C-alpha atoms as an extended CHARMM CRD file, in Angstrom:
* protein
*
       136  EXT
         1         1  UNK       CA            147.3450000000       73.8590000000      184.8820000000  PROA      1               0.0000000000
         2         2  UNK       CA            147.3060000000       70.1270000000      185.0690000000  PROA      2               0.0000000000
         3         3  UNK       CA            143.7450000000       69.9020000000      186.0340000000  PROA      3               0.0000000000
         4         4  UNK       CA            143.3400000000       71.7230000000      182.7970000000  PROA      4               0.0000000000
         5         5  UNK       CA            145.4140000000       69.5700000000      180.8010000000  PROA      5               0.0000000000
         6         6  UNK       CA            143.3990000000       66.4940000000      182.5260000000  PROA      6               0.0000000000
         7         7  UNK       CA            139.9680000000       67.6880000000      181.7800000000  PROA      7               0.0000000000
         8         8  UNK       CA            141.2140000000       68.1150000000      177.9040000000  PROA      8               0.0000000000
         9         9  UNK       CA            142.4300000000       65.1240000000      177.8070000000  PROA      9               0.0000000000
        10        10  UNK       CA            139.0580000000       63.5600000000      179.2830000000  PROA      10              0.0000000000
        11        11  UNK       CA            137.0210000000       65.3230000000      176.4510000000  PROA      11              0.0000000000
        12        12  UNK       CA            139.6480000000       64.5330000000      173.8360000000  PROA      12              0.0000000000
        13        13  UNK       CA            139.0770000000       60.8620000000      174.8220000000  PROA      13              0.0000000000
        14        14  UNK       CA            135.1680000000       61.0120000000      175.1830000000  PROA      14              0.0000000000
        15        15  UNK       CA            135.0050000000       62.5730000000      172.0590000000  PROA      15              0.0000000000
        16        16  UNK       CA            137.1680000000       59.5660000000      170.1730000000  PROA      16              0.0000000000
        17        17  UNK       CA            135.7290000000       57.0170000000      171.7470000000  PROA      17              0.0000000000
        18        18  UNK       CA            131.8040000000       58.4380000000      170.6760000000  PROA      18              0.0000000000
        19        19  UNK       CA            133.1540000000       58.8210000000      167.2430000000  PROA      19              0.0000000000
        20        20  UNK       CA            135.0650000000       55.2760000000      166.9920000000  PROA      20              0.0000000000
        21        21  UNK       CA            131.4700000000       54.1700000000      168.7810000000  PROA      21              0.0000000000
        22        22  UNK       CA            129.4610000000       55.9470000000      165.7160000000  PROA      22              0.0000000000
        23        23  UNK       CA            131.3720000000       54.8420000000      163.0640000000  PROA      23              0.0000000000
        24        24  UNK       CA            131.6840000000       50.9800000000      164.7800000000  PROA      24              0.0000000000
        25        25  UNK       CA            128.1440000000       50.6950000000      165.0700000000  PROA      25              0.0000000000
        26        26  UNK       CA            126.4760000000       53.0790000000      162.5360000000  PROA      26              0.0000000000
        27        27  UNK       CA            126.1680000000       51.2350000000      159.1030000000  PROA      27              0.0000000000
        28        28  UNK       CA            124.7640000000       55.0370000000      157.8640000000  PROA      28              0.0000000000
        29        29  UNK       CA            128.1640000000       56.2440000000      158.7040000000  PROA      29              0.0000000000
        30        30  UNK       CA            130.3630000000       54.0610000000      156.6450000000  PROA      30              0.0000000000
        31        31  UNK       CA            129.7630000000       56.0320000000      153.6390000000  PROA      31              0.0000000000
        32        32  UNK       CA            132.7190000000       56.8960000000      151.0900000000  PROA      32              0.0000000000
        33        33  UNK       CA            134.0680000000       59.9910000000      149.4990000000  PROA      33              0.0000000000
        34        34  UNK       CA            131.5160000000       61.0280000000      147.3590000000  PROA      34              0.0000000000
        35        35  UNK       CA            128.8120000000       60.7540000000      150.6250000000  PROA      35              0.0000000000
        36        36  UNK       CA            126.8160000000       57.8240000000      149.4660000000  PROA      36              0.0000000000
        37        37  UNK       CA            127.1690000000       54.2340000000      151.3440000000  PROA      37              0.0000000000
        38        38  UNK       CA            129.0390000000       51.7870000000      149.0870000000  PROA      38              0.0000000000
        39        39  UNK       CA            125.0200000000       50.0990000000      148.8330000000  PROA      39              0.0000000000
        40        40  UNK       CA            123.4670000000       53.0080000000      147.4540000000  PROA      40              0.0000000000
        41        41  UNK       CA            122.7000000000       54.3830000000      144.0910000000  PROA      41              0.0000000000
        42        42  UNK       CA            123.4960000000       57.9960000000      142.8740000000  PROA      42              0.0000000000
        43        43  UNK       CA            120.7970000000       60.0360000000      142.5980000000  PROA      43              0.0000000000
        44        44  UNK       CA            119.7790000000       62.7790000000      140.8540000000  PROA      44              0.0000000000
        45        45  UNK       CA            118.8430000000       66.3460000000      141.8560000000  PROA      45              0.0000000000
        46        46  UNK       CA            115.4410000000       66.0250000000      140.7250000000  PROA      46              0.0000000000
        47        47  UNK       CA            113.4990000000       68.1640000000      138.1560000000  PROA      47              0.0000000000
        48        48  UNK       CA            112.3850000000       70.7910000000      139.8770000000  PROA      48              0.0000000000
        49        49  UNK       CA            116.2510000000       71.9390000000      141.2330000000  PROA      49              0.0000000000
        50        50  UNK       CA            118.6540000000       74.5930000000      140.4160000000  PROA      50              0.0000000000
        51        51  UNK       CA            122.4660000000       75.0030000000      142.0590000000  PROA      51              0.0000000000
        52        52  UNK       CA            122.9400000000       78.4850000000      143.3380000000  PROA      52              0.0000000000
        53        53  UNK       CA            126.4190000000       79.8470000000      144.8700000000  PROA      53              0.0000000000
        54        54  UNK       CA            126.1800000000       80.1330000000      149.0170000000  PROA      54              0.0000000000
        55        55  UNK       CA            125.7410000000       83.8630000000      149.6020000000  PROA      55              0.0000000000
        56        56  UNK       CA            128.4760000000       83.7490000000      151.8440000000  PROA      56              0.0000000000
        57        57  UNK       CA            131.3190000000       82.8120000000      149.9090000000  PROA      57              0.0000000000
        58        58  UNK       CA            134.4850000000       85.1500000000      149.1260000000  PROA      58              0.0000000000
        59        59  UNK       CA            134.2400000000       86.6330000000      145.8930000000  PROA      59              0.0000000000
        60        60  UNK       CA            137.3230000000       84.9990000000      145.3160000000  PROA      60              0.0000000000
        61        61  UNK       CA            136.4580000000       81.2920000000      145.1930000000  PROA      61              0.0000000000
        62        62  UNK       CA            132.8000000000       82.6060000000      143.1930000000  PROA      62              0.0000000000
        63        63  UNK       CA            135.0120000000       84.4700000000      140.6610000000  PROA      63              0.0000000000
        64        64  UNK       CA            136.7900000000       80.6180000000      140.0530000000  PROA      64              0.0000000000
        65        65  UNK       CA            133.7760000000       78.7930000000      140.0920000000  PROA      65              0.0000000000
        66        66  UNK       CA            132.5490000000       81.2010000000      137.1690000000  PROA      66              0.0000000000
        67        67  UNK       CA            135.4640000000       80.4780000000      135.6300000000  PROA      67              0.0000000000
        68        68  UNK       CA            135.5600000000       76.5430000000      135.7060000000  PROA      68              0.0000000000
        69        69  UNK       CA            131.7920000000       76.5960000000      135.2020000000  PROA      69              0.0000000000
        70        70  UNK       CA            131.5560000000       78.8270000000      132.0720000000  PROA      70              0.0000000000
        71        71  UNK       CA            134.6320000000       76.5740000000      130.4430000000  PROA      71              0.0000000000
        72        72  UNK       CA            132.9140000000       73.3280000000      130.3630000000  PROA      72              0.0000000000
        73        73  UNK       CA            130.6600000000       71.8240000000      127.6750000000  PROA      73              0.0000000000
        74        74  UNK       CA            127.4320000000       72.6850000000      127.3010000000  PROA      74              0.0000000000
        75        75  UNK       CA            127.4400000000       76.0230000000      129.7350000000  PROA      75              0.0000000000
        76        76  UNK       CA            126.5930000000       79.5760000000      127.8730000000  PROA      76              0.0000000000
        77        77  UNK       CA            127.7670000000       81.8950000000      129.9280000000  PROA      77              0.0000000000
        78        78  UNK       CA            126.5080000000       84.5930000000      127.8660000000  PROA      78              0.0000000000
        79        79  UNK       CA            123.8380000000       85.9590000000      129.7110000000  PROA      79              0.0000000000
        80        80  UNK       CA            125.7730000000       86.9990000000      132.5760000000  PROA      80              0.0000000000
        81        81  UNK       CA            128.0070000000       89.1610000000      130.4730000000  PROA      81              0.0000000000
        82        82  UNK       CA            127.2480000000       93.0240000000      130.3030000000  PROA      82              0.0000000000
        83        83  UNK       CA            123.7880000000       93.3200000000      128.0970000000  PROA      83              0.0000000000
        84        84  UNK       CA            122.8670000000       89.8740000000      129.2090000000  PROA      84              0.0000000000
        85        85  UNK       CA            119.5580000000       88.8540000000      129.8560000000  PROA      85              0.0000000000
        86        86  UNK       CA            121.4380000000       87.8110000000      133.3350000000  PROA      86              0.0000000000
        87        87  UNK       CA            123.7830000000       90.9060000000      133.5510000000  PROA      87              0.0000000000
        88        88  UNK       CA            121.4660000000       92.5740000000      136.2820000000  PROA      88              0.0000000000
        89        89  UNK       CA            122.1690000000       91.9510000000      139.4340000000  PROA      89              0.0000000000
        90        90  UNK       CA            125.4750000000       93.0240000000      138.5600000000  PROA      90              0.0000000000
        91        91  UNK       CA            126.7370000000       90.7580000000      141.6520000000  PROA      91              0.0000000000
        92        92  UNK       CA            129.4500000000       87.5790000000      141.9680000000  PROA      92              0.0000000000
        93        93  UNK       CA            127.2740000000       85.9490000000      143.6040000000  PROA      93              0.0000000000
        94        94  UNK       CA            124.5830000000       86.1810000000      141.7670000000  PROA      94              0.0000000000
        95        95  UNK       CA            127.0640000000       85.9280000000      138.1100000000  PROA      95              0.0000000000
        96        96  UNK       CA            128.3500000000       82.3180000000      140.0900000000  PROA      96              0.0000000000
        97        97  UNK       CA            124.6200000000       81.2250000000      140.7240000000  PROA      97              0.0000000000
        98        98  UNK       CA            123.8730000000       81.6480000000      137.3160000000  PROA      98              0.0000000000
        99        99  UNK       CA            127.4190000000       79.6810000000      136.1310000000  PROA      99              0.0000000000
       100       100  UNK       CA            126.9730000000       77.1900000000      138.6380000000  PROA      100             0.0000000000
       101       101  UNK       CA            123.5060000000       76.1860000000      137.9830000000  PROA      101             0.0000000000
       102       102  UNK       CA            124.3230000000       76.0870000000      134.1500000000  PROA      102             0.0000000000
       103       103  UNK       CA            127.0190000000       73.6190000000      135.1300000000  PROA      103             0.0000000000
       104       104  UNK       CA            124.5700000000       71.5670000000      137.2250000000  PROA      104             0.0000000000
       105       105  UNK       CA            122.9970000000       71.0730000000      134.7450000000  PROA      105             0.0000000000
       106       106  UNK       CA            124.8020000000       70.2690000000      132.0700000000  PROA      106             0.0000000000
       107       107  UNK       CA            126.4930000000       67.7240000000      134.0410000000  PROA      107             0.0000000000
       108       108  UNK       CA            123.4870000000       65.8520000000      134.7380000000  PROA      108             0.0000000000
       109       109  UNK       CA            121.8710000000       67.5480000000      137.5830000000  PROA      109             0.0000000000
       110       110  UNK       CA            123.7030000000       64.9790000000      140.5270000000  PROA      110             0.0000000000
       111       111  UNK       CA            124.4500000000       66.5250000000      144.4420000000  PROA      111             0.0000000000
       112       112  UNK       CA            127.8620000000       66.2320000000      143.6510000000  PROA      112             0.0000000000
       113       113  UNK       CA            127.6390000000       68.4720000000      140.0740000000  PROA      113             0.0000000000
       114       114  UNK       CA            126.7970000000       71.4980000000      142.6180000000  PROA      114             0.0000000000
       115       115  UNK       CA            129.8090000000       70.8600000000      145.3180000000  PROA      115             0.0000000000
       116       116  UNK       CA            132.1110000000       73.4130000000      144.1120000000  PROA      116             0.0000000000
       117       117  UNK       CA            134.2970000000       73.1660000000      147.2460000000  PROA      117             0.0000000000
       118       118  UNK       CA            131.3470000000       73.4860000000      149.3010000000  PROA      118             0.0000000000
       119       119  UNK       CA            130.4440000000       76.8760000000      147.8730000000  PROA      119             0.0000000000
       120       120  UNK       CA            127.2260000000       75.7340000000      146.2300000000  PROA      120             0.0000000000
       121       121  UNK       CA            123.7110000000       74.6580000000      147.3820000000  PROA      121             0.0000000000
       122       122  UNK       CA            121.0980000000       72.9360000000      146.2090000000  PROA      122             0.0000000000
       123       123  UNK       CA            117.4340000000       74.3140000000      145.9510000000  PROA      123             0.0000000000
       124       124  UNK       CA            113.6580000000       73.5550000000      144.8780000000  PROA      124             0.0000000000
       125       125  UNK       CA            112.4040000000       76.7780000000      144.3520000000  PROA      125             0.0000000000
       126       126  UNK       CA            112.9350000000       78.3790000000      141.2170000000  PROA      126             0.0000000000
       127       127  UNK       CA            115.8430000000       80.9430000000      141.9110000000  PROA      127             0.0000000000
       128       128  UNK       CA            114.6970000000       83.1220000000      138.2870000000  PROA      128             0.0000000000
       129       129  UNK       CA            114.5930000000       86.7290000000      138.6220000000  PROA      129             0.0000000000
       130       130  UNK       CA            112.9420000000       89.1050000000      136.3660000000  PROA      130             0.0000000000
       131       131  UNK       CA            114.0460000000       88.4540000000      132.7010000000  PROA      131             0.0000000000
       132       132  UNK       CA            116.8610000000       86.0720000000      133.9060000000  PROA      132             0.0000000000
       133       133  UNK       CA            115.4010000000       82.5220000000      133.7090000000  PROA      133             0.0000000000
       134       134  UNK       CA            117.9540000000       80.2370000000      135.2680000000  PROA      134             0.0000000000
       135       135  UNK       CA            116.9690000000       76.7150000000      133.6130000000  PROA      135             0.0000000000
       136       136  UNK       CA            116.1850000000       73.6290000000      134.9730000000  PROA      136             0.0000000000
């Protein structure tokens, strides 16, 4: 048992010292909380990007990003609702894609307008299915 306790405390101590190392030595590392170095710009998303929910998400924490998404300025959550030109898939996930990417964009299409607690991803290619256009 204390060889086991040794070796743990071995790789607890190899794995500090490689991360102290890293963040020492690394100017890419020293970023701050919104993930940019204190020397960089924000950028946006780009044109050609929409913010879809990650498939594997509880419903849950899609059902809340609907929600906060569909409150805010400039999002028109109407198509999602039953008879919507976004109804079908009848889905959360596909209902928070929808939300989420309205959001994106309304907030200026930036990495950090499709966060949602991690729950949301960023892609080029054009997520639109059948007569529900997402916009860009």
């Amino acid at each position: 048992m204390k060889c086991g306790r040794q070796l743990l405390a071995l790789a607890f101590l190899h794995l500090a010292f490689s991360l102290l190392l890293c963040f020492g030595a690394c100017p890419d590392a020293r970023r701050h909380g919104n993930g940019r170095n204190s020397n960089q710009k924000a950028s946006s998303g780009g044109e050609n990007t929409w913010c879809i929910a990650k498939p594997s998400t509880e419903n849950f924490r899609l059902n809340g990003n609907i929600n906060y998404s569909c409150s805010q300025k400039g999002v028109d959550c109407k198509p999602i609702q039953p008879g919507g030109t976004c109804y079908r898939p009848n889905t959360v996930v596909s209902h928070a894609s929808y939300a989420m990417n309205l959001f994106y964009k309304a907030a200026g299409k930036n990495s950090w307008n499709c966060h949602f607690n991690g729950t949301g991803i960023i892609i080029s290619e054009n997520p639109s299915i059948g007569s529900c256009n997402y916009p860009m």
